[in-house]
Short mmCIF file of C-alpha atoms and ligand atoms in Angstrom, two decimals:
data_model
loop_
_atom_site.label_atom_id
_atom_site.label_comp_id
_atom_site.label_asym_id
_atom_site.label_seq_id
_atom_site.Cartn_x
_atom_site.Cartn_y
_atom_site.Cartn_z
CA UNK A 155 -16.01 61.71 -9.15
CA UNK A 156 -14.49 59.16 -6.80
CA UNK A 157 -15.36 55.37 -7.42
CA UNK A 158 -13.72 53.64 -4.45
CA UNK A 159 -15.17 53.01 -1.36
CA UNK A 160 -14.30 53.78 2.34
CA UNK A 161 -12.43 51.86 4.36
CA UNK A 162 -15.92 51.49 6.46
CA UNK A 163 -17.52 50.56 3.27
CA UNK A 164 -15.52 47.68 2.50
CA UNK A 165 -15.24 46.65 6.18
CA UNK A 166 -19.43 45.98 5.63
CA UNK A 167 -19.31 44.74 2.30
CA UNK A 168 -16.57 41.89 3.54
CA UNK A 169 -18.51 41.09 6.83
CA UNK A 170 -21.91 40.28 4.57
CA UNK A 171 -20.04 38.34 2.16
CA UNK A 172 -18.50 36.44 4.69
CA UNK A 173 -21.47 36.00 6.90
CA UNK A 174 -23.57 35.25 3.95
CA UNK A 175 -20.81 32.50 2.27
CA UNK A 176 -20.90 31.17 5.64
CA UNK A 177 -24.21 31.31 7.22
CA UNK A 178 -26.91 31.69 4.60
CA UNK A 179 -25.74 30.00 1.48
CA UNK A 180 -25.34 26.61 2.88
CA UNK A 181 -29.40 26.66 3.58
CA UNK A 182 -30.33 28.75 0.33
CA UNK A 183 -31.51 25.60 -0.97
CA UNK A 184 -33.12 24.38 1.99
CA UNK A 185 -34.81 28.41 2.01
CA UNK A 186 -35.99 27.97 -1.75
CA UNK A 187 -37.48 24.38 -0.89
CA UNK A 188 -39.36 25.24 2.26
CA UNK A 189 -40.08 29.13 1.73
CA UNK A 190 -39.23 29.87 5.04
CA UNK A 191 -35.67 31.44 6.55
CA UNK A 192 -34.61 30.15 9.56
CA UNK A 193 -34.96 32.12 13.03
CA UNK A 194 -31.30 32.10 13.63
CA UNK A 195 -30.36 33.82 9.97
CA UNK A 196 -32.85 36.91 11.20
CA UNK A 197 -30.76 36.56 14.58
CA UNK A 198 -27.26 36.85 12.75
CA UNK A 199 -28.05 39.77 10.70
CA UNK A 200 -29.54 41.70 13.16
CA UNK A 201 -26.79 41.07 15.73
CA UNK A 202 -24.10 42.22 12.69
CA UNK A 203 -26.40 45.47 12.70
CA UNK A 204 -27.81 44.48 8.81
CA UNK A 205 -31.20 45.40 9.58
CA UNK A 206 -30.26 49.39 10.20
CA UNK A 207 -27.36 50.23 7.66
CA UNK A 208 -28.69 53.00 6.81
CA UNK A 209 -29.92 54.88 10.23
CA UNK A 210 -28.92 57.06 12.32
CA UNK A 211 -27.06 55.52 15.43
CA UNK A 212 -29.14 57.82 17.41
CA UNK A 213 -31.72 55.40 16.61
CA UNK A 214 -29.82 52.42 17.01
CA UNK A 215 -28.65 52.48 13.54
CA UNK A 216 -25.06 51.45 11.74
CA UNK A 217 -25.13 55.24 10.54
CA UNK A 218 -23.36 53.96 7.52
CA UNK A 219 -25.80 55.36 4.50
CA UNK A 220 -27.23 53.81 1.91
CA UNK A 221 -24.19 54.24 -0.25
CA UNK A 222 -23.51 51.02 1.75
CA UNK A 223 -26.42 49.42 2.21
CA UNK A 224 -26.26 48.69 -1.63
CA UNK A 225 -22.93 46.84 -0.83
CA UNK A 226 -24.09 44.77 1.93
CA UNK A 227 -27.49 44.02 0.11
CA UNK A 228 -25.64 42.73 -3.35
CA UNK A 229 -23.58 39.91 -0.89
CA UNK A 230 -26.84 39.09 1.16
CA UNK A 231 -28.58 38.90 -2.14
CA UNK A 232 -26.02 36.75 -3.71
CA UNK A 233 -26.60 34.02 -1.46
CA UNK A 234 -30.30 34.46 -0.96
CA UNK A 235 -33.17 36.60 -2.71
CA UNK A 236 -35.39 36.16 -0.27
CA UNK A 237 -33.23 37.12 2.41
CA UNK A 238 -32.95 40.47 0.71
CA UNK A 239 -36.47 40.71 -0.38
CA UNK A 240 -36.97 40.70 3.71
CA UNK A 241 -34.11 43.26 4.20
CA UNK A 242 -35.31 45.31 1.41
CA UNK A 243 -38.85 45.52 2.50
CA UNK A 244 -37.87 46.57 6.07
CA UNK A 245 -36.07 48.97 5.22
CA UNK A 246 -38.42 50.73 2.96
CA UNK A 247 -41.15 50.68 6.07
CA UNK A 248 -37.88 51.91 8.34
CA UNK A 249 -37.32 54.86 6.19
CA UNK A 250 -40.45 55.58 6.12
CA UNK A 251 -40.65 56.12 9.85
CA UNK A 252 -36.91 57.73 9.99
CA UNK A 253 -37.84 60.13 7.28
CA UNK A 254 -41.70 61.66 8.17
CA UNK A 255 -41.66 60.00 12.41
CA UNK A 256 -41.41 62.35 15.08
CA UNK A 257 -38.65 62.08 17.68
CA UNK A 258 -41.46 60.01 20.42
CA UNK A 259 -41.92 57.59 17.09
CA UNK A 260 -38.70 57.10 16.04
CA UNK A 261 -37.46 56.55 19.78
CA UNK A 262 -40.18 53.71 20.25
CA UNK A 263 -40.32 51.87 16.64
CA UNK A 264 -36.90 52.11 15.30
CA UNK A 265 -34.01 50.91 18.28
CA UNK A 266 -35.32 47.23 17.96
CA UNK A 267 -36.26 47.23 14.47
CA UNK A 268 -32.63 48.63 13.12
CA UNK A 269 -31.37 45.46 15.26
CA UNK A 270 -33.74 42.91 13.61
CA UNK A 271 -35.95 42.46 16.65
CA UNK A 272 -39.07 44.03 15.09
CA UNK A 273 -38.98 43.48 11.53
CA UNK A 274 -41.25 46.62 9.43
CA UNK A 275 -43.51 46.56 6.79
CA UNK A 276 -45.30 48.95 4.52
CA UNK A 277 -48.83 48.02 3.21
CA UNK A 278 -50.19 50.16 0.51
CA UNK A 279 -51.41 47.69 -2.16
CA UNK A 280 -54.83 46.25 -1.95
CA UNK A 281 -56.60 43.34 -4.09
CA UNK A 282 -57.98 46.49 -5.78
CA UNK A 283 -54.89 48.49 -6.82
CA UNK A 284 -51.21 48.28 -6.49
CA UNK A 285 -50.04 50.66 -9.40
CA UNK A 286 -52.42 53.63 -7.98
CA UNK A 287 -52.42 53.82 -4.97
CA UNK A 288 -54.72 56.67 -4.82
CA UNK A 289 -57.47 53.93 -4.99
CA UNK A 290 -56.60 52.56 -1.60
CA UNK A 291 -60.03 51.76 0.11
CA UNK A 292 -58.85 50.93 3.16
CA UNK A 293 -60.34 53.45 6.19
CA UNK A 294 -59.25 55.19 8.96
CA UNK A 295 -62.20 56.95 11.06
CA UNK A 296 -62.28 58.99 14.14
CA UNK A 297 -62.98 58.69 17.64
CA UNK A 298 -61.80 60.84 19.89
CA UNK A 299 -58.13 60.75 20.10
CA UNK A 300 -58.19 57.00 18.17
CA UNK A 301 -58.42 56.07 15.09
CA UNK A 302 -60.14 53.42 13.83
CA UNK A 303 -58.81 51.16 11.00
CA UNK A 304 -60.18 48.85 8.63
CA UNK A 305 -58.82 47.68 5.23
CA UNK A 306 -57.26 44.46 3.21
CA UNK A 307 -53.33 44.99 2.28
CA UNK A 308 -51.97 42.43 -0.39
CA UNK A 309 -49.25 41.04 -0.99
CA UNK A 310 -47.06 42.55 2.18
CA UNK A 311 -43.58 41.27 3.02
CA UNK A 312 -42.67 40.66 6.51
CA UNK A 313 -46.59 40.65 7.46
CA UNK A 314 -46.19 37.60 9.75
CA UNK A 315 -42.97 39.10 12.12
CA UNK A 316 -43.55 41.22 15.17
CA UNK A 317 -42.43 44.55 14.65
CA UNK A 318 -44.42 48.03 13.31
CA UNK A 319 -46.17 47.70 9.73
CA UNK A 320 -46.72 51.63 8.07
CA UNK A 321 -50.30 51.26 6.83
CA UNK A 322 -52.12 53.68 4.60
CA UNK A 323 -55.75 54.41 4.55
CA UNK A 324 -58.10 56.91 3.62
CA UNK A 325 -59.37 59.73 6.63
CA UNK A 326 -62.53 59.79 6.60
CA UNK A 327 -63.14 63.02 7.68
CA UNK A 328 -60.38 64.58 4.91
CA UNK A 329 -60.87 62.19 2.72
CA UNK A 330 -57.20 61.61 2.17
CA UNK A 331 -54.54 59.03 2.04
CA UNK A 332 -52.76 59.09 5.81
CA UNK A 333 -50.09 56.91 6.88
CA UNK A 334 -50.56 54.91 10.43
CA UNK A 335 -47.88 53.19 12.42
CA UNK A 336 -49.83 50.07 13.33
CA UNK A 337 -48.35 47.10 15.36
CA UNK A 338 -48.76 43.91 13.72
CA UNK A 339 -50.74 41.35 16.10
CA UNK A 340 -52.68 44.19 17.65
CA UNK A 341 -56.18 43.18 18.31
CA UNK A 342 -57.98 43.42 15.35
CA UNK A 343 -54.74 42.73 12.98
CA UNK A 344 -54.71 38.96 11.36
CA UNK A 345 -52.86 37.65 8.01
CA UNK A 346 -53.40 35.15 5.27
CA UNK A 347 -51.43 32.18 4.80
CA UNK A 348 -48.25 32.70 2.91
CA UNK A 349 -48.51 33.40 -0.50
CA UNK A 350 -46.81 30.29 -3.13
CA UNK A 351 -44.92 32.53 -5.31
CA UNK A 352 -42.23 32.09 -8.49
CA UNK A 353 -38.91 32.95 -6.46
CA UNK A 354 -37.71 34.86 -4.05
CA UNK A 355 -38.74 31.88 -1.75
CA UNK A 356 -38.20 32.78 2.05
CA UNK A 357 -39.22 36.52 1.44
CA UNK A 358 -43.02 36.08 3.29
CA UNK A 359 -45.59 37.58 1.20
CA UNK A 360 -49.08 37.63 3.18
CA UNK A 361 -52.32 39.55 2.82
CA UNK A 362 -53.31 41.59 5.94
CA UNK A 363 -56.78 41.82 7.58
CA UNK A 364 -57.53 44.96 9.48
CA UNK A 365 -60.76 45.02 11.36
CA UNK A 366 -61.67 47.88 13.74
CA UNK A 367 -57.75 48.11 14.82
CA UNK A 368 -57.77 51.15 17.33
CA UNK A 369 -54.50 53.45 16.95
CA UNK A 370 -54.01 56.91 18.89
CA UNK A 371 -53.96 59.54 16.99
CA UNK A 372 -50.09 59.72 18.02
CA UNK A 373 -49.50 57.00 15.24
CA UNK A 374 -50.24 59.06 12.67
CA UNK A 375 -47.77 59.45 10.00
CA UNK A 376 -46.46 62.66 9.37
CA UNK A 377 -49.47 64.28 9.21
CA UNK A 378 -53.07 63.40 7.87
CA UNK A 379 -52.92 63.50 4.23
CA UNK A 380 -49.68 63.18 3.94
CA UNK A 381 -49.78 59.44 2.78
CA UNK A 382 -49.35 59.72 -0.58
CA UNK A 383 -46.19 61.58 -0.77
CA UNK A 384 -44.82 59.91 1.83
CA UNK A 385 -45.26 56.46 0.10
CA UNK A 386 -43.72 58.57 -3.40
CA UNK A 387 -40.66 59.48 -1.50
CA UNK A 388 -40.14 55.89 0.82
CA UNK A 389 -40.79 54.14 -2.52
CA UNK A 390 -37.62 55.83 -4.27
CA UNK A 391 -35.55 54.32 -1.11
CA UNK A 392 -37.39 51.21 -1.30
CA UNK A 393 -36.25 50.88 -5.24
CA UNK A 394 -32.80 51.30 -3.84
CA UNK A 395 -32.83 47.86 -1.85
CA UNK A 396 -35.12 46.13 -4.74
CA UNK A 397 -32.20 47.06 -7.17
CA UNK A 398 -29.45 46.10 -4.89
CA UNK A 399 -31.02 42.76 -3.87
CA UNK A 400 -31.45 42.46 -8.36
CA UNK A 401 -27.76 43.03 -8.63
CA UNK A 402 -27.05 40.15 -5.65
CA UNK A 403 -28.38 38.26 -8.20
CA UNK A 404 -26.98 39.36 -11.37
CA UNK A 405 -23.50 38.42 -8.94
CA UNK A 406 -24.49 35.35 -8.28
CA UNK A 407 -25.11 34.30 -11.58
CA UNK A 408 -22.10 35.80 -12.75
CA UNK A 409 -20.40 33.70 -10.67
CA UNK A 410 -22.21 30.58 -11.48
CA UNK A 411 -21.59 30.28 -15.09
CA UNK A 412 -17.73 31.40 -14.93
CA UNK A 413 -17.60 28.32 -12.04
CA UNK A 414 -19.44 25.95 -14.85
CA UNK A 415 -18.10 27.45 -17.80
CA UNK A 416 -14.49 26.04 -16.24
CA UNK A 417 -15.72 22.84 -14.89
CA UNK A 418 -17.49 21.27 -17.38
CA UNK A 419 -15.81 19.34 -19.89
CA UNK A 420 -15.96 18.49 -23.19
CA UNK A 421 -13.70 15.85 -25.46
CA UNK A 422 -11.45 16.51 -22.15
CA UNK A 423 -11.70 20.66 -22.61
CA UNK A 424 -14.21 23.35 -20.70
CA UNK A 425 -16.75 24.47 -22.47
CA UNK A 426 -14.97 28.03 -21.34
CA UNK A 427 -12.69 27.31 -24.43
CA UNK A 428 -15.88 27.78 -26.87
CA UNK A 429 -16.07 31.00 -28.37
CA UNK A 430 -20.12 30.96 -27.87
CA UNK A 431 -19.93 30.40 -23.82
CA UNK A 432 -17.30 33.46 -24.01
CA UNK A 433 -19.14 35.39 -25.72
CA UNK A 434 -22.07 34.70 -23.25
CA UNK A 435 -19.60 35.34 -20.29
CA UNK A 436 -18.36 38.73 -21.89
CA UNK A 437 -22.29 39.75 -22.40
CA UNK A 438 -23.06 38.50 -18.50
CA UNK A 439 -19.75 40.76 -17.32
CA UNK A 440 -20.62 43.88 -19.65
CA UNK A 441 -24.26 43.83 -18.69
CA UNK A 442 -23.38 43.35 -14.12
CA UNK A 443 -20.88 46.05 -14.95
CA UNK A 444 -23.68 48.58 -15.83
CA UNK A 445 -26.15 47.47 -13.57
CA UNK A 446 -23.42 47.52 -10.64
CA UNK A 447 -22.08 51.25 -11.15
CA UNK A 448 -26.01 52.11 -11.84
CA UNK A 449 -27.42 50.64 -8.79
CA UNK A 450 -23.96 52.15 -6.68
CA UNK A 451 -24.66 55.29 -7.86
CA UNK A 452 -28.44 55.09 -6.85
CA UNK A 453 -27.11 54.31 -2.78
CA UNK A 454 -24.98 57.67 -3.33
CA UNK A 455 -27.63 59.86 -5.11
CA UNK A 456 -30.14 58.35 -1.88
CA UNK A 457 -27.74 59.58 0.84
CA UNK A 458 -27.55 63.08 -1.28
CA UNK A 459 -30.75 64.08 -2.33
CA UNK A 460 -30.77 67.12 -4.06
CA UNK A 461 -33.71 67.45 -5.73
CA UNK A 462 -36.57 64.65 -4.39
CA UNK A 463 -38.60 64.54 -8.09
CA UNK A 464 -35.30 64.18 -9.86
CA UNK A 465 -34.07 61.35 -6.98
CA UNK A 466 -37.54 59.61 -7.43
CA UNK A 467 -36.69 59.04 -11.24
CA UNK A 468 -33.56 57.93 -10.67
CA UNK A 469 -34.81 55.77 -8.45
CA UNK A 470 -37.25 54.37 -11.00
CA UNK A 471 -34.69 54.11 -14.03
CA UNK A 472 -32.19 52.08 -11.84
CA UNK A 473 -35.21 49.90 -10.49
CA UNK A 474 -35.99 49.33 -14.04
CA UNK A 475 -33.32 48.51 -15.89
CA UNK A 476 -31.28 46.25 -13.18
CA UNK A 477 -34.26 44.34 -13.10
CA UNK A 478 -34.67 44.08 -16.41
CA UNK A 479 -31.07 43.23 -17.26
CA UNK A 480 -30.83 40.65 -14.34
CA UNK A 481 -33.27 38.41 -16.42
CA UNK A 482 -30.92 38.57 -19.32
CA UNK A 483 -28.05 38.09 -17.19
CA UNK A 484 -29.84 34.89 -15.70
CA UNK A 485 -31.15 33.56 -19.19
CA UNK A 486 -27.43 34.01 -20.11
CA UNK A 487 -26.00 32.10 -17.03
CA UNK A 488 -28.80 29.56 -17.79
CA UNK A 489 -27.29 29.13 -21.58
CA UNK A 490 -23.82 28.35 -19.85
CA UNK A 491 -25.21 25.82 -18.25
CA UNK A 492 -27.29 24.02 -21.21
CA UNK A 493 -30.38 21.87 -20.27
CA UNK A 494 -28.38 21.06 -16.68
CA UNK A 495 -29.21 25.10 -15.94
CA UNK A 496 -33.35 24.59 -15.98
CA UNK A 497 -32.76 21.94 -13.13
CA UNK A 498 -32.90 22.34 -9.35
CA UNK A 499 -29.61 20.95 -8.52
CA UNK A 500 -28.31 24.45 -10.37
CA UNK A 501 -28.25 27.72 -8.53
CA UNK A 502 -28.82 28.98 -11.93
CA UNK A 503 -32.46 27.38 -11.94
CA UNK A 504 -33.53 29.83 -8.67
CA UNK A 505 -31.51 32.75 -9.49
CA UNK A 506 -33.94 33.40 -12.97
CA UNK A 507 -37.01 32.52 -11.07
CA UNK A 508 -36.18 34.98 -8.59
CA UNK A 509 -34.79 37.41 -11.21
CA UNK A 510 -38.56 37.49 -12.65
CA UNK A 511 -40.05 38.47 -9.06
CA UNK A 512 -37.92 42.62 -9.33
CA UNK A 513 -39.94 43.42 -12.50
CA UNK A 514 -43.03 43.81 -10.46
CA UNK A 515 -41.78 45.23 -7.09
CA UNK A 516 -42.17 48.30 -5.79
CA UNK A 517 -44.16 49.52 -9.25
CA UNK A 518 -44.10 47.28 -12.46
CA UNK A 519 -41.75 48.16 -14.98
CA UNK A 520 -44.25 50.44 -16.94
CA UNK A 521 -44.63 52.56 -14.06
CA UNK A 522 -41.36 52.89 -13.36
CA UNK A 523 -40.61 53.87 -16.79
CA UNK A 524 -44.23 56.46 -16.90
CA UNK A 525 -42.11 58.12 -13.79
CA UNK A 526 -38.97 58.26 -16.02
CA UNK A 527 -40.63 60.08 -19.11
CA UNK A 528 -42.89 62.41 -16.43
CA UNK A 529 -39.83 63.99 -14.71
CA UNK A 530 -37.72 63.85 -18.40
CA UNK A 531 -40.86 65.46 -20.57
CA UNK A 532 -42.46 67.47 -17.78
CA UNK A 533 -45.78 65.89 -18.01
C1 LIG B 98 -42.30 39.91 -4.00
C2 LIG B 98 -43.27 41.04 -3.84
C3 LIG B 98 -43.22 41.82 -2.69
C4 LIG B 98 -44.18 42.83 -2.49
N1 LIG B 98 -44.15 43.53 -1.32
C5 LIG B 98 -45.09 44.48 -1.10
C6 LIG B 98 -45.14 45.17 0.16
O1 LIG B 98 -44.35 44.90 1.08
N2 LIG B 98 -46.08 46.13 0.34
C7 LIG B 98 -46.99 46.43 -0.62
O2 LIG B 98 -47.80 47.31 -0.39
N3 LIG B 98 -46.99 45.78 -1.82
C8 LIG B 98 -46.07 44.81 -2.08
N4 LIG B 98 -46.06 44.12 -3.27
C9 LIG B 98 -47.07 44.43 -4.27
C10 LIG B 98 -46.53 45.17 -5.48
O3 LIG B 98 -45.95 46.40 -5.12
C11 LIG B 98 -47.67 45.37 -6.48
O4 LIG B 98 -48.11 44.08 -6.87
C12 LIG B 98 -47.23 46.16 -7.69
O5 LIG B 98 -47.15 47.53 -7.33
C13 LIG B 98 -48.18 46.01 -8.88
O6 LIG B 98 -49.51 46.14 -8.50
P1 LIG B 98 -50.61 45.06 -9.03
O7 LIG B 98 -50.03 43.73 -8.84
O8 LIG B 98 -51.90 45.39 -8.38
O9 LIG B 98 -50.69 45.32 -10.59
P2 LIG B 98 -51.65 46.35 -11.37
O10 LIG B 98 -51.60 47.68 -10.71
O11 LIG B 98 -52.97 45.71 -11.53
O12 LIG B 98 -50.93 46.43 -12.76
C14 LIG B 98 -51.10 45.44 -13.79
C15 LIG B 98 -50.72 46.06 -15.12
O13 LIG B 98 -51.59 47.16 -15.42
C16 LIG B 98 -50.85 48.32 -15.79
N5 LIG B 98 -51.39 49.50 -15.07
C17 LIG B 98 -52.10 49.48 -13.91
N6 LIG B 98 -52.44 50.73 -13.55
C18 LIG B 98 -51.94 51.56 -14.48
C19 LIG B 98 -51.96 52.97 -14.67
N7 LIG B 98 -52.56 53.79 -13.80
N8 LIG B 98 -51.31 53.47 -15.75
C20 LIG B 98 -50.68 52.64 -16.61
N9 LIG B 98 -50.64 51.31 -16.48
C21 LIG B 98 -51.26 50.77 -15.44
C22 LIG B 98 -49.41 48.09 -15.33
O14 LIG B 98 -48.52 48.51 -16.34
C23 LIG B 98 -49.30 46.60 -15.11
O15 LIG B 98 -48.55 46.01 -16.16
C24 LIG B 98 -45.15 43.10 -3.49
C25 LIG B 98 -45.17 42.32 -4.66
C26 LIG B 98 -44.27 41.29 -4.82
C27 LIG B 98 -44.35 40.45 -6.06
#
């Protein structure tokens, strides 16, 4: 057992902190108030290589794992959620394509998407189903060497940037759930307005209107009927960045009510002195310390999967219970802060709205825990 990083770990983890301190917090605000990120915050983080951590430099990856991509997510995070929700959803799609692409797909989607050019997406969930997604009604029929897609995806991040978007549908001929590599804006391919959502403001959430879309065959994912476990196994990695960019904000409400704990005053003391805002500050540190060695663990278990069913409820149980605890750890922050904590000139305020958003990513907690007990009990 070895807890301490590399020296290339913490080289990444400093250069996010510093380029999120620096770049992205100063705007979070402005982010959370106008729901949208600006163009030269995508340009930064792909240019420091954020938006491939994990890939192969082969593909114009960092090659650096996912053992750090949980570090570099947790600083992004810090600053803004929906920075990382954008992060987090690309890189699900990415792995996707890294882990079931052939070499001619990974050579042609993933160089510009790894540097933040293209930014991915990964559209299973319709307005019909998004805990089963052996419901999808979306279609995929055949002509000739094409295939021809139609289907509405809800709800998918990154929806309105250029880039690939991994989109399942059901063969017609097979009648199974097959991945295609689609490329958003293709004839055919439109998207709803924006979404108004809690938190996480920034992250674009759009619906996605396919209507006769014509893909070679070649875009086929893996193989055809291969959808559904591909979107088990990307999933697990997804639930990696969803519980790193929870425990960004578990830090940065840490950090928030130790700041205000020691600044605010009162009869000429800081409320830090009061045994009751300890005692909340003890609870916030016991409860990041868990989720922070949990959600480490999960980047080291991803880059050294032994055993995928076992990874997969890993996966879930750190999803789970980081995003569970992060709502406690904001309500917590919040009670540092008193009535001052439920306004917007608080970080405090956004960090528990976006806090609520992780319960229902990537699988709602009930799922995630159904996955838990199915690989624990064997059933
Ligand atoms: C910020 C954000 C980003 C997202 N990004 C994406 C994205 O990029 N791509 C994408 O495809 N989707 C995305 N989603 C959608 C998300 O993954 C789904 O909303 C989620 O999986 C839940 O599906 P649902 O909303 O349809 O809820 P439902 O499936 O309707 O679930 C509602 C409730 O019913 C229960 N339930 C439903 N089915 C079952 C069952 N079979 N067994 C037991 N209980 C059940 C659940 O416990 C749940 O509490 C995103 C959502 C959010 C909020």
């Amino acid at each position: 057992m070895n807890f301490s990083f590399t020296k290339e770990q913490e080289l990444i983890q400093r250069m996010a902190k510093e380029y999120a301190e620096k770049n992205i917090d100063p705007v979070a605000q402005q982010i959370d108030i106008e729901n949208q990120i600006p163009a030269e915050i995508i340009e930064g983080l792909g240019e420091l290589d954020l938006f491939g951590i994990p890939f192969s430099d082969e593909y114009g990856g960092a090659g650096s794992g996912y053992a750090t991509y949980v570090l570099a997510m947790e600083q992004i995070a810090a600053a803004s959620s929906g920075v990382g929700m954008i992060i987090s959803a690309h890189t699900l799609g990415l792995g996707a394509i890294d882990a079931f692409g052939n070499e001619e797909q990974k050579k042609k989607y993933m160089p510009k998407s790894c540097k933040g050019e293209h930014i991915v997406s990964f559209a299973f969930t319709e307005p019909g189903t998004g805990s089963d997604p052996k419901q999808i009604t979306s279609t995929a029929r055949k002509e000739g060497d094409y295939y021809i897609l139609n289907g509405t995806k809800r709800f998918i991040t990154n929806a309105g940037y250029p880039g690939p978007i991994v989109f399942f549908a059901k063969e017609e001929e097979s009648g199974r759930v097959t991945g295609f590599i689609v490329e958003k804006f293709c004839e055919g391919y439109s998207i709803s307005e924006p979404w108004e959502k809690l938190g996480m403001h920034g992250g674009p959430l759009l619906d996605v209107y396919l209507k006769d879309v014509k893909v070679p065959a070649e875009n086929i994912l893996g193989a055809i009927g291969q959808g559904y476990p591909i979107l088990q196994y990307a999933i697990s990695y997804g639930k990696v960045g969803v519980s790193s960019a929870a425990l960004g904000g578990a830090l940065a409400a840490f950090n928030e009510a130790v700041k205000y704990a020691k600044e605010k005053t009162h009869r000429d003391q800081p409320i830090a002195k009061f045994q009751s805002t300890k005692l909340n500050i003890a609870t916030i540190a016991e409860k990041y310390e868990a989720i922070r060695w949990l959600t480490y663990r999960l980047g080291y278990l991803a880059d050294n999967v032994k055993d995928p069913v076992q990874f997969a409820k890993d996966a879930a149980l750190t999803k789970d219970f980081v995003c569970e605890q992060i709502v406690d750890i904001c309500k917590l922050a919040v009670s540092v802060h008193g009535s001052y904590g439920l306004m917007k000139d608080y970080k405090v305020e956004r960090l528990w709205r976006d806090a609520i958003m992780g319960l229902q990513i990537e699988g709602v907690s009930d799922m995630q825990k159904m996955i838990v007990a199915g690989v624990i009990l064997g059933m």
